Coordinates of C-alpha atoms in Angstrom, one line a residue:
Chain A
M1 CA 174.9 128.4 -45.7
H2 CA 171.4 127.1 -46.3
I3 CA 168.3 129.1 -47.3
S4 CA 165.5 129.3 -44.8
D5 CA 161.7 129.6 -44.9
G6 CA 160.0 132.9 -45.7
V7 CA 162.9 134.3 -47.7
L8 CA 162.2 133.4 -51.2
P9 CA 159.3 134.3 -52.6
T10 CA 156.7 131.3 -53.2
T11 CA 157.1 131.5 -57.3
I12 CA 161.0 130.9 -56.8
S13 CA 160.8 128.3 -54.4
M14 CA 158.3 126.4 -56.0
A15 CA 160.1 126.6 -59.5
A16 CA 163.3 125.4 -57.5
Y17 CA 161.4 122.5 -56.3
A18 CA 160.2 121.5 -59.8
A19 CA 164.0 121.7 -60.9
T20 CA 164.8 119.6 -58.1
A21 CA 162.3 117.0 -58.7
L22 CA 163.8 117.1 -62.6
G23 CA 166.8 116.8 -61.5
A24 CA 166.5 113.6 -59.1
G25 CA 164.3 112.1 -61.6
L26 CA 167.3 112.3 -64.0
S27 CA 169.7 111.3 -61.4
L28 CA 167.4 108.6 -60.2
K29 CA 167.2 107.1 -64.1
K30 CA 170.9 106.7 -64.5
I31 CA 171.7 104.7 -61.4
R32 CA 171.0 101.0 -61.0
Q33 CA 168.6 100.0 -58.9
E34 CA 170.8 97.8 -56.6
D35 CA 173.3 101.2 -56.1
L36 CA 170.6 103.0 -54.3
P37 CA 171.2 101.6 -50.6
K38 CA 174.7 102.4 -51.6
I39 CA 174.4 105.6 -52.1
A40 CA 172.3 106.2 -49.1
V41 CA 175.2 104.6 -46.9
V42 CA 177.8 107.0 -48.7
T43 CA 175.3 109.9 -48.4
S44 CA 175.1 109.4 -44.6
S45 CA 179.1 109.9 -44.5
F46 CA 179.1 113.0 -46.2
F47 CA 176.0 114.2 -43.8
V48 CA 177.9 113.6 -40.8
A49 CA 181.3 114.9 -42.4
S50 CA 179.6 118.1 -42.7
L51 CA 178.7 118.5 -39.1
I52 CA 182.4 119.2 -38.1
H53 CA 183.3 122.7 -37.5
L54 CA 186.7 123.9 -38.1
P55 CA 188.3 126.8 -36.4
L56 CA 188.6 130.3 -38.7
G57 CA 190.2 132.5 -36.5
P58 CA 187.4 133.4 -33.9
T59 CA 184.6 131.6 -35.3
S60 CA 184.2 128.4 -37.3
V61 CA 182.7 127.1 -40.3
H62 CA 181.9 123.9 -41.6
L63 CA 182.6 122.1 -44.7
L64 CA 179.7 122.0 -47.5
M65 CA 181.5 119.6 -49.6
P66 CA 179.5 119.9 -53.2
G67 CA 183.3 119.3 -54.8
I68 CA 184.0 116.0 -53.2
V69 CA 180.6 114.7 -53.5
G70 CA 180.3 115.3 -56.9
A71 CA 184.0 114.1 -57.4
L72 CA 183.2 110.8 -55.5
L73 CA 179.7 110.2 -57.1
G74 CA 179.2 111.6 -60.2
S75 CA 176.0 111.9 -61.8
A76 CA 174.5 110.4 -58.5
A77 CA 175.8 113.6 -56.6
F78 CA 172.4 115.6 -56.9
L79 CA 170.2 112.7 -55.7
S80 CA 172.6 112.0 -53.0
I81 CA 172.8 115.7 -51.7
T82 CA 169.3 116.2 -52.3
V83 CA 168.2 113.2 -49.7
G84 CA 171.4 114.7 -47.2
L85 CA 169.4 118.2 -47.3
F86 CA 166.1 117.1 -46.8
L87 CA 167.5 114.9 -43.6
Q88 CA 169.5 118.2 -42.4
S89 CA 166.0 120.1 -43.0
I90 CA 164.3 117.8 -41.0
L91 CA 166.3 116.9 -38.2
F92 CA 168.4 120.1 -37.8
Q93 CA 166.2 123.3 -39.3
F94 CA 169.5 123.7 -41.6
G95 CA 167.6 125.1 -44.3
G96 CA 163.9 125.3 -44.4
L97 CA 161.5 122.5 -45.9
T98 CA 159.6 125.2 -48.6
A99 CA 163.1 126.1 -49.2
L100 CA 164.5 122.5 -49.9
G101 CA 164.2 123.0 -53.6
A102 CA 166.3 126.1 -53.8
N103 CA 168.8 124.8 -51.3
A104 CA 169.3 121.2 -53.3
I105 CA 169.9 123.6 -56.6
M106 CA 172.3 125.1 -54.8
M107 CA 174.6 122.5 -54.0
G108 CA 173.7 119.9 -56.2
L109 CA 174.5 121.8 -59.7
P110 CA 177.7 122.7 -58.3
A111 CA 178.4 119.2 -57.0
L112 CA 177.4 117.7 -60.9
F113 CA 179.6 120.1 -62.2
C114 CA 183.0 119.8 -60.1
G115 CA 182.3 115.7 -60.7
L116 CA 182.7 116.4 -64.3
F117 CA 185.4 119.0 -64.2
F118 CA 187.5 116.8 -61.5
Q119 CA 187.1 114.1 -64.1
A120 CA 188.4 116.2 -66.9
I121 CA 191.7 117.5 -65.3
R122 CA 192.5 115.1 -62.8
G123 CA 195.0 113.0 -64.9
K124 CA 197.1 110.0 -63.4
T125 CA 199.5 111.3 -61.1
L126 CA 199.5 112.4 -57.4
L127 CA 200.2 115.9 -57.9
R128 CA 197.2 116.2 -60.7
N129 CA 195.0 114.6 -58.8
T130 CA 195.1 116.8 -55.9
L131 CA 195.4 119.8 -57.6
A132 CA 192.2 118.7 -59.1
G133 CA 190.6 118.3 -56.0
A134 CA 191.5 121.6 -54.5
L135 CA 189.9 123.2 -57.8
A136 CA 187.0 121.0 -57.6
G137 CA 186.7 122.2 -53.8
G138 CA 186.9 125.6 -54.0
L139 CA 185.1 125.7 -57.0
G140 CA 182.0 124.0 -55.5
I141 CA 181.5 126.4 -52.9
L142 CA 182.3 129.2 -55.3
L143 CA 179.6 128.0 -57.4
A144 CA 177.3 127.4 -54.3
A145 CA 177.9 130.8 -53.4
S146 CA 176.8 132.5 -56.8
I147 CA 173.6 130.7 -56.9
L148 CA 172.8 131.7 -53.4
A149 CA 173.2 135.5 -54.6
A150 CA 171.4 134.7 -57.6
F151 CA 168.5 133.5 -55.8
L152 CA 168.6 136.1 -53.6
Y153 CA 169.1 138.6 -56.0
T154 CA 166.0 137.4 -58.0
S155 CA 164.0 137.7 -55.1
G156 CA 164.1 141.4 -55.1
E157 CA 166.0 144.4 -55.2
D158 CA 165.9 144.8 -51.1
F159 CA 168.2 141.8 -51.1
I160 CA 171.2 142.8 -53.1
G161 CA 172.8 143.9 -50.0
V162 CA 172.5 140.5 -48.5
A163 CA 173.4 138.6 -51.5
K164 CA 176.9 140.5 -51.8
L165 CA 177.2 139.9 -48.0
A166 CA 176.5 136.3 -48.6
L167 CA 178.8 136.3 -51.6
A168 CA 181.9 137.8 -49.6
A169 CA 181.5 135.4 -46.4
H170 CA 181.9 132.6 -48.4
I171 CA 185.7 133.6 -49.5
P172 CA 187.4 131.9 -46.4
V173 CA 185.0 128.8 -46.9
I174 CA 186.4 128.5 -50.4
I175 CA 190.0 128.7 -49.2
I176 CA 189.4 126.1 -46.7
E177 CA 187.3 124.0 -48.3
A178 CA 190.1 123.6 -51.3
A179 CA 192.7 122.9 -49.2
V180 CA 190.9 120.1 -47.2
S181 CA 189.7 118.7 -50.2
A182 CA 192.9 118.6 -51.9
F183 CA 194.2 116.7 -49.1
T184 CA 191.1 114.3 -48.9
V185 CA 191.5 113.6 -52.4
S186 CA 195.1 112.8 -52.3
F187 CA 194.7 110.8 -49.4
I188 CA 192.0 108.6 -51.2
F189 CA 194.4 108.6 -54.4
R190 CA 197.0 106.7 -52.1
V191 CA 194.6 104.5 -50.1
K192 CA 191.9 103.4 -52.4
P193 CA 192.3 105.1 -55.8
E194 CA 189.1 103.4 -57.5
L195 CA 186.9 105.6 -55.4
L196 CA 187.7 108.5 -57.6
H197 CA 186.6 106.6 -60.4
S198 CA 184.0 105.3 -58.6
V199 CA 181.4 102.7 -59.3
L200 CA 178.4 104.3 -58.0
R201 CA 178.0 106.6 -61.0
Chain B
M1 CA 156.2 166.0 -56.4
T2 CA 158.7 166.8 -53.4
E3 CA 155.8 168.8 -51.5
A4 CA 153.6 165.2 -51.6
L5 CA 156.7 163.5 -49.8
P6 CA 156.3 164.3 -46.0
E7 CA 152.7 164.0 -46.0
S8 CA 153.1 160.1 -47.5
A9 CA 155.5 159.6 -45.0
V10 CA 153.2 160.4 -42.1
S11 CA 150.7 158.6 -43.6
I12 CA 152.7 155.2 -43.8
Q13 CA 154.0 155.6 -40.3
L14 CA 150.6 155.6 -39.1
S15 CA 149.6 152.6 -40.9
V16 CA 152.1 150.4 -39.4
P17 CA 150.2 148.9 -36.5
A18 CA 151.4 150.3 -33.4
S19 CA 151.0 147.3 -31.5
I20 CA 152.1 144.4 -33.6
L21 CA 155.7 146.2 -33.8
P22 CA 156.7 145.8 -30.4
A23 CA 154.7 142.9 -29.3
S24 CA 156.1 140.8 -32.4
L25 CA 160.0 142.3 -31.5
V26 CA 159.5 141.1 -27.8
V27 CA 158.4 137.2 -28.8
L28 CA 161.6 137.1 -31.3
S29 CA 163.9 138.8 -29.2
L30 CA 163.0 136.2 -26.4
A31 CA 163.0 133.7 -28.4
F32 CA 166.5 134.2 -29.5
L33 CA 167.6 135.0 -26.1
F34 CA 166.5 131.8 -25.4
A35 CA 167.8 129.8 -27.9
L36 CA 171.3 131.5 -27.1
L37 CA 170.7 130.8 -23.4
L38 CA 170.4 127.0 -24.4
R39 CA 173.5 127.0 -26.7
K40 CA 175.3 128.5 -24.1
K41 CA 174.4 125.9 -21.4
K42 CA 174.8 123.4 -23.6
Q43 CA 178.5 124.7 -24.4
S44 CA 179.3 125.1 -21.0
R45 CA 178.2 121.5 -19.9
K46 CA 180.4 120.2 -22.5
K47 CA 183.5 122.4 -21.5
G48 CA 184.3 123.5 -25.0
Q49 CA 183.9 120.3 -26.6
S50 CA 181.4 120.5 -29.8
D51 CA 178.1 118.4 -29.7
W52 CA 177.6 116.5 -32.8
S53 CA 174.9 114.1 -31.8
I54 CA 171.8 113.7 -34.1
P55 CA 168.9 114.5 -32.5
H56 CA 166.1 111.8 -32.7
L57 CA 163.1 112.7 -34.6
D58 CA 160.3 110.7 -33.0
R59 CA 161.6 110.2 -29.6
H60 CA 158.1 111.6 -28.3
A61 CA 156.0 110.2 -31.0
D62 CA 153.9 108.0 -28.6
L63 CA 152.3 110.9 -26.7
D64 CA 148.5 111.6 -27.1
S65 CA 147.7 114.9 -28.6
F66 CA 146.0 116.3 -31.6
F67 CA 149.0 116.0 -33.6
H68 CA 149.8 112.4 -32.4
N69 CA 146.1 111.1 -32.9
W70 CA 146.3 112.7 -36.9
N71 CA 147.1 110.4 -39.5
P72 CA 150.5 111.1 -40.8
A73 CA 150.1 111.3 -44.1
V74 CA 147.5 113.8 -44.4
K75 CA 149.4 115.8 -41.4
V76 CA 152.5 115.9 -43.8
A77 CA 150.4 116.6 -46.9
S78 CA 148.1 119.5 -45.4
L79 CA 150.9 120.9 -43.0
F80 CA 153.3 121.3 -45.9
L81 CA 151.1 122.9 -48.0
Y82 CA 149.9 125.3 -45.0
C83 CA 153.7 126.1 -44.9
F84 CA 153.7 127.5 -48.7
L85 CA 150.7 129.1 -47.5
V86 CA 152.9 131.2 -44.8
V87 CA 155.4 131.3 -47.1
S88 CA 153.4 133.2 -49.6
L89 CA 152.8 136.0 -46.5
K90 CA 153.8 139.1 -46.8
T91 CA 152.3 141.4 -44.3
L92 CA 154.1 141.4 -40.7
V93 CA 150.9 141.5 -39.1
C94 CA 149.7 138.0 -40.5
S95 CA 152.9 136.5 -40.5
A96 CA 152.7 137.3 -36.7
A97 CA 149.5 135.5 -36.5
A98 CA 150.9 132.5 -38.2
L99 CA 153.8 132.4 -35.6
M100 CA 151.4 132.8 -32.7
I101 CA 149.5 129.8 -34.6
S102 CA 152.6 127.6 -34.8
I103 CA 153.5 128.4 -31.3
L104 CA 150.2 127.1 -30.0
A105 CA 150.5 124.2 -31.9
V106 CA 153.6 123.2 -30.6
Y107 CA 152.0 123.5 -27.1
F108 CA 148.9 121.5 -27.9
S109 CA 151.4 118.9 -29.3
K110 CA 152.6 118.5 -25.9
L111 CA 156.4 118.2 -27.5
P112 CA 159.1 119.5 -25.2
W113 CA 159.9 123.2 -26.4
R114 CA 163.9 122.2 -26.3
R115 CA 164.0 120.9 -29.5
S116 CA 161.8 123.7 -31.2
L117 CA 164.2 126.2 -29.7
Q118 CA 166.7 124.4 -31.1
R119 CA 165.4 124.8 -34.3
L120 CA 165.3 128.7 -34.3
A121 CA 168.9 128.6 -33.1
A122 CA 169.8 127.0 -36.0
M123 CA 168.5 129.5 -38.1
S124 CA 169.4 132.3 -36.0
G125 CA 172.5 132.9 -38.0
F126 CA 170.9 133.1 -41.3
L127 CA 168.2 135.3 -39.8
I128 CA 170.1 137.8 -37.8
M129 CA 172.3 138.5 -41.2
F130 CA 168.8 139.7 -42.9
L131 CA 167.8 141.9 -39.6
L132 CA 171.2 143.4 -39.6
V133 CA 172.1 144.1 -43.3
L134 CA 168.2 144.4 -44.6
P135 CA 167.6 148.0 -43.1
F136 CA 170.7 149.3 -44.5
T137 CA 170.4 148.2 -47.6
S138 CA 167.0 147.7 -49.2
K139 CA 166.1 150.0 -51.6
E140 CA 165.1 153.6 -51.2
Q141 CA 161.0 154.5 -51.6
P142 CA 159.4 157.6 -51.9
G143 CA 158.0 158.5 -48.8
E144 CA 159.9 156.4 -46.7
I145 CA 161.1 156.6 -43.0
L146 CA 164.9 156.6 -42.8
L147 CA 166.7 156.8 -39.4
I148 CA 169.8 158.5 -39.5
F149 CA 172.2 157.3 -36.6
P150 CA 174.3 160.1 -35.3
L151 CA 177.6 158.2 -36.1
F152 CA 177.0 156.8 -39.3
P153 CA 175.2 159.5 -41.5
G154 CA 176.2 157.3 -44.6
F155 CA 173.9 154.5 -43.6
P156 CA 170.4 155.5 -43.1
F157 CA 168.3 153.0 -41.4
H158 CA 165.3 152.0 -43.9
L159 CA 162.2 151.4 -42.0
N160 CA 160.8 149.6 -44.7
G161 CA 163.6 147.1 -44.8
F162 CA 163.5 146.4 -41.4
L163 CA 159.8 145.6 -41.6
L164 CA 160.8 143.1 -44.7
A165 CA 163.4 141.4 -42.6
L166 CA 161.0 141.2 -39.7
T167 CA 158.5 139.6 -41.8
I168 CA 160.8 137.2 -42.9
V169 CA 162.5 136.3 -39.6
V170 CA 158.6 136.1 -38.3
K171 CA 157.7 133.6 -41.5
A172 CA 160.9 131.4 -40.9
C173 CA 160.0 131.2 -37.3
A174 CA 156.4 130.4 -37.6
I175 CA 157.3 127.3 -40.1
A176 CA 160.3 126.1 -38.1
L177 CA 158.1 125.7 -35.0
L178 CA 155.6 123.7 -36.9
M179 CA 158.2 121.2 -37.9
E180 CA 158.0 119.4 -34.4
P181 CA 154.6 119.1 -34.3
M182 CA 154.7 117.9 -38.0
L183 CA 157.6 115.5 -37.8
G184 CA 158.0 114.5 -34.4
T185 CA 154.4 113.3 -33.5
S186 CA 154.5 109.9 -35.5
T187 CA 157.3 107.7 -35.8
F188 CA 159.8 108.4 -38.5
S189 CA 159.0 105.7 -40.6
A190 CA 155.5 106.6 -40.4
T191 CA 156.4 110.1 -41.5
L192 CA 158.5 109.2 -44.6
Q193 CA 155.1 106.9 -45.4
G194 CA 153.2 110.3 -45.5
F195 CA 156.0 111.8 -47.7
S196 CA 155.3 109.1 -50.2
R197 CA 152.0 109.2 -50.2
I198 CA 152.2 112.7 -51.4
G199 CA 154.7 111.9 -54.2
I200 CA 157.7 111.5 -53.2
P201 CA 159.1 108.4 -55.1
S202 CA 159.8 105.2 -53.1
P203 CA 163.3 104.8 -53.9
I204 CA 164.1 107.9 -52.7
I205 CA 161.9 107.3 -49.3
Q206 CA 164.1 104.2 -49.2
M207 CA 167.5 106.3 -49.3
I208 CA 166.3 108.3 -47.0
L209 CA 165.2 105.8 -44.5
L210 CA 168.7 104.1 -44.8
S211 CA 170.6 107.3 -44.8
H212 CA 168.7 108.3 -41.7
R213 CA 169.7 105.0 -39.9
Y214 CA 173.5 105.2 -40.8
L215 CA 173.8 108.8 -39.7
F216 CA 174.0 107.1 -36.0
V217 CA 176.4 104.6 -37.1
F218 CA 178.9 107.5 -38.7
Q219 CA 178.2 109.8 -36.1
Q220 CA 179.5 107.3 -33.5
E221 CA 182.4 106.5 -36.1
L222 CA 183.3 110.0 -36.2
V223 CA 183.3 110.7 -32.6
R224 CA 185.5 107.5 -32.0
M225 CA 188.0 108.8 -34.7
L226 CA 188.1 112.5 -33.2
R227 CA 188.7 110.9 -29.7
S228 CA 191.5 109.2 -31.2
M229 CA 193.0 111.9 -32.7
R230 CA 192.6 113.8 -29.5
V231 CA 194.4 111.4 -27.7
R232 CA 197.5 111.7 -30.0
G233 CA 197.5 115.5 -28.8
F234 CA 195.2 116.7 -32.1
T235 CA 194.0 120.3 -31.6
A236 CA 192.1 122.1 -34.4
R237 CA 193.7 125.5 -35.2
T238 CA 193.5 127.7 -38.4
D239 CA 196.5 126.1 -39.9
I240 CA 197.6 123.9 -42.6
L241 CA 198.4 121.0 -40.6
T242 CA 194.8 121.0 -39.3
M243 CA 193.4 121.0 -42.8
K244 CA 195.6 118.4 -43.7
T245 CA 194.7 116.3 -40.5
M246 CA 190.8 117.4 -41.7
G247 CA 191.4 116.2 -44.9
N248 CA 192.7 112.7 -44.5
F249 CA 190.3 112.3 -41.9
F250 CA 187.3 112.8 -44.2
G251 CA 189.3 110.6 -46.6
M252 CA 189.4 107.9 -44.1
L253 CA 185.7 108.2 -43.3
F254 CA 184.4 108.1 -47.0
I255 CA 186.9 105.1 -47.7
N256 CA 185.2 103.4 -44.0
S257 CA 181.7 104.2 -45.9
Y258 CA 182.3 103.3 -48.9
D259 CA 183.8 99.6 -48.0
R260 CA 180.9 99.4 -45.4
T261 CA 178.4 99.9 -48.1
Q262 CA 178.9 96.7 -49.9
K263 CA 178.7 94.8 -46.4
V264 CA 175.5 96.7 -45.9
Y265 CA 173.9 95.6 -49.3
E266 CA 174.9 92.0 -49.1
A267 CA 173.4 92.1 -45.3
M268 CA 170.3 93.4 -47.1
L269 CA 170.0 90.9 -49.8
C270 CA 170.4 88.3 -47.2
R271 CA 167.1 89.5 -45.4
G272 CA 165.1 89.3 -48.5
Y273 CA 165.9 92.8 -49.9
R274 CA 164.1 93.0 -53.1
G275 CA 164.2 97.2 -53.9
D276 CA 161.6 98.2 -50.9
F277 CA 160.8 98.1 -47.3
P278 CA 157.6 96.4 -46.6
T279 CA 155.3 98.5 -44.3
F280 CA 153.0 96.4 -42.3
H281 CA 151.4 99.4 -40.4
T282 CA 148.9 101.3 -43.0
Q283 CA 146.8 103.6 -40.6
E284 CA 143.4 104.1 -42.1
V285 CA 142.3 107.8 -43.1
N286 CA 138.9 108.7 -41.4
G287 CA 136.8 111.8 -41.8
K288 CA 138.3 113.4 -38.6
D289 CA 142.0 113.6 -40.0
L290 CA 140.8 114.8 -43.4
A291 CA 138.9 117.7 -41.1
K292 CA 142.0 118.6 -39.5
G293 CA 143.7 118.8 -42.7
G294 CA 140.8 121.2 -44.2
M295 CA 141.1 123.3 -41.0
W296 CA 144.8 123.7 -41.4
I297 CA 144.4 124.3 -45.0
M298 CA 141.8 126.9 -44.2
I299 CA 143.8 128.6 -41.6
G300 CA 146.3 129.2 -44.5
F301 CA 144.1 130.5 -46.7
I302 CA 142.3 132.5 -44.2
L303 CA 145.6 134.5 -43.4
L304 CA 146.5 134.7 -47.0
L305 CA 143.1 136.5 -48.1
T306 CA 143.0 138.4 -44.8
E307 CA 146.2 140.2 -46.4
L308 CA 144.2 141.2 -49.7
M309 CA 142.0 143.3 -47.4
P310 CA 142.6 146.9 -48.4
S311 CA 142.4 147.9 -44.7
L312 CA 146.1 146.3 -43.9
P313 CA 149.4 147.8 -44.7
S314 CA 151.5 146.0 -46.8
P315 CA 155.3 146.9 -45.9

């Protein structure tokens, strides 16, 4: 779920922009110049993957993948997600341009955290990697939903109901995302394990 | 204190401009209806298959209009600032005025309405949530109007919450409608140059350009992979098999894209890539461009200042 224009007060969206600029700047500093084109190419594959909707009972959900992006890109994840969200905003209007900062914080911080978390617990066996993938995937959505709720909560007392609903709506997504992430990580571990301790970090 | 309550309730009821509310409601419901129709039509044409095509932002960049003849850097800078001014609006009246201005902007940009309506449809889920939830959960204020429906006496309908939700929706639509005139009236690279002029660092601009280019490549790859899955009898359901298949699918997609990065980078080096893309067309900024920019920013400030006048209600 992306925050659209007009929801957050201007002060909060400006502050989120400033924080995103800081995060992207730090991310940019850590990455070698020659890796930027590569991260850009990987970013478009994440973007395309997030367009796929999986059926969930009568409706469908699309994956957000902060966990997987964090696990694969490490510290470059924040930059990758910011670029991806910018493109989603200008191409599809998923998330407004004025709320881009808030959306980047909402998805980027969980990605960074999940990346560290994944590397810390993944160990060396297939089983542990798969479990770590599931935890990182689920945790990514949980954190993103919590940050979304926090943004809405700080925007005014009127938004508490919406914040709660948004949090509840993400529970099925957490489960699906955890399962799909587990399978994705297990697949990558078997086929191309070097991707998991990526060169692009 | 309690005796003063009904009186203030009446005054609030009167202060809501009677004509604006139904008018904006009509506009909104029409817009959403249109968007839903559009969606349904597209779905029926594809017969249940989802559409994952990625829109070309600058397909109509070669037309001739107010927005097309505007220097992209000044256009992006001033409209971006204008969007922030619109976000800062607090009253329904001024937000509705901003929506009207945006509708006029789309009209004068000569761009087809389809893409603008698709943008509204893309936001509709998030915004409908506000329209449905805010009226029932917003904080109770002294003297506000509550509607109590016969079937749900426990959930009073707050008029203030409804007005707040409506203001949000109107503002979001106003900004979303402005996106096509802002981004679709110059070539994509010119628009991005505009963004780089307003301070986005050039490495990020290049990443955006490159990512955008490869979106279409991976989208085709994705369609190809999904087609071969369907040929082998895969149908998406809500079960663990679907998740496993899709997990493997994403793994394959990421590995393919990762393998491609090295080739792409080497091909770029062969063509003389040294860390930035040279630009050959830089349009000069003339006085007319600046005047247009100044006009938009002034409109934004006028809307904002109108709100501060005491005669207008603040829902």
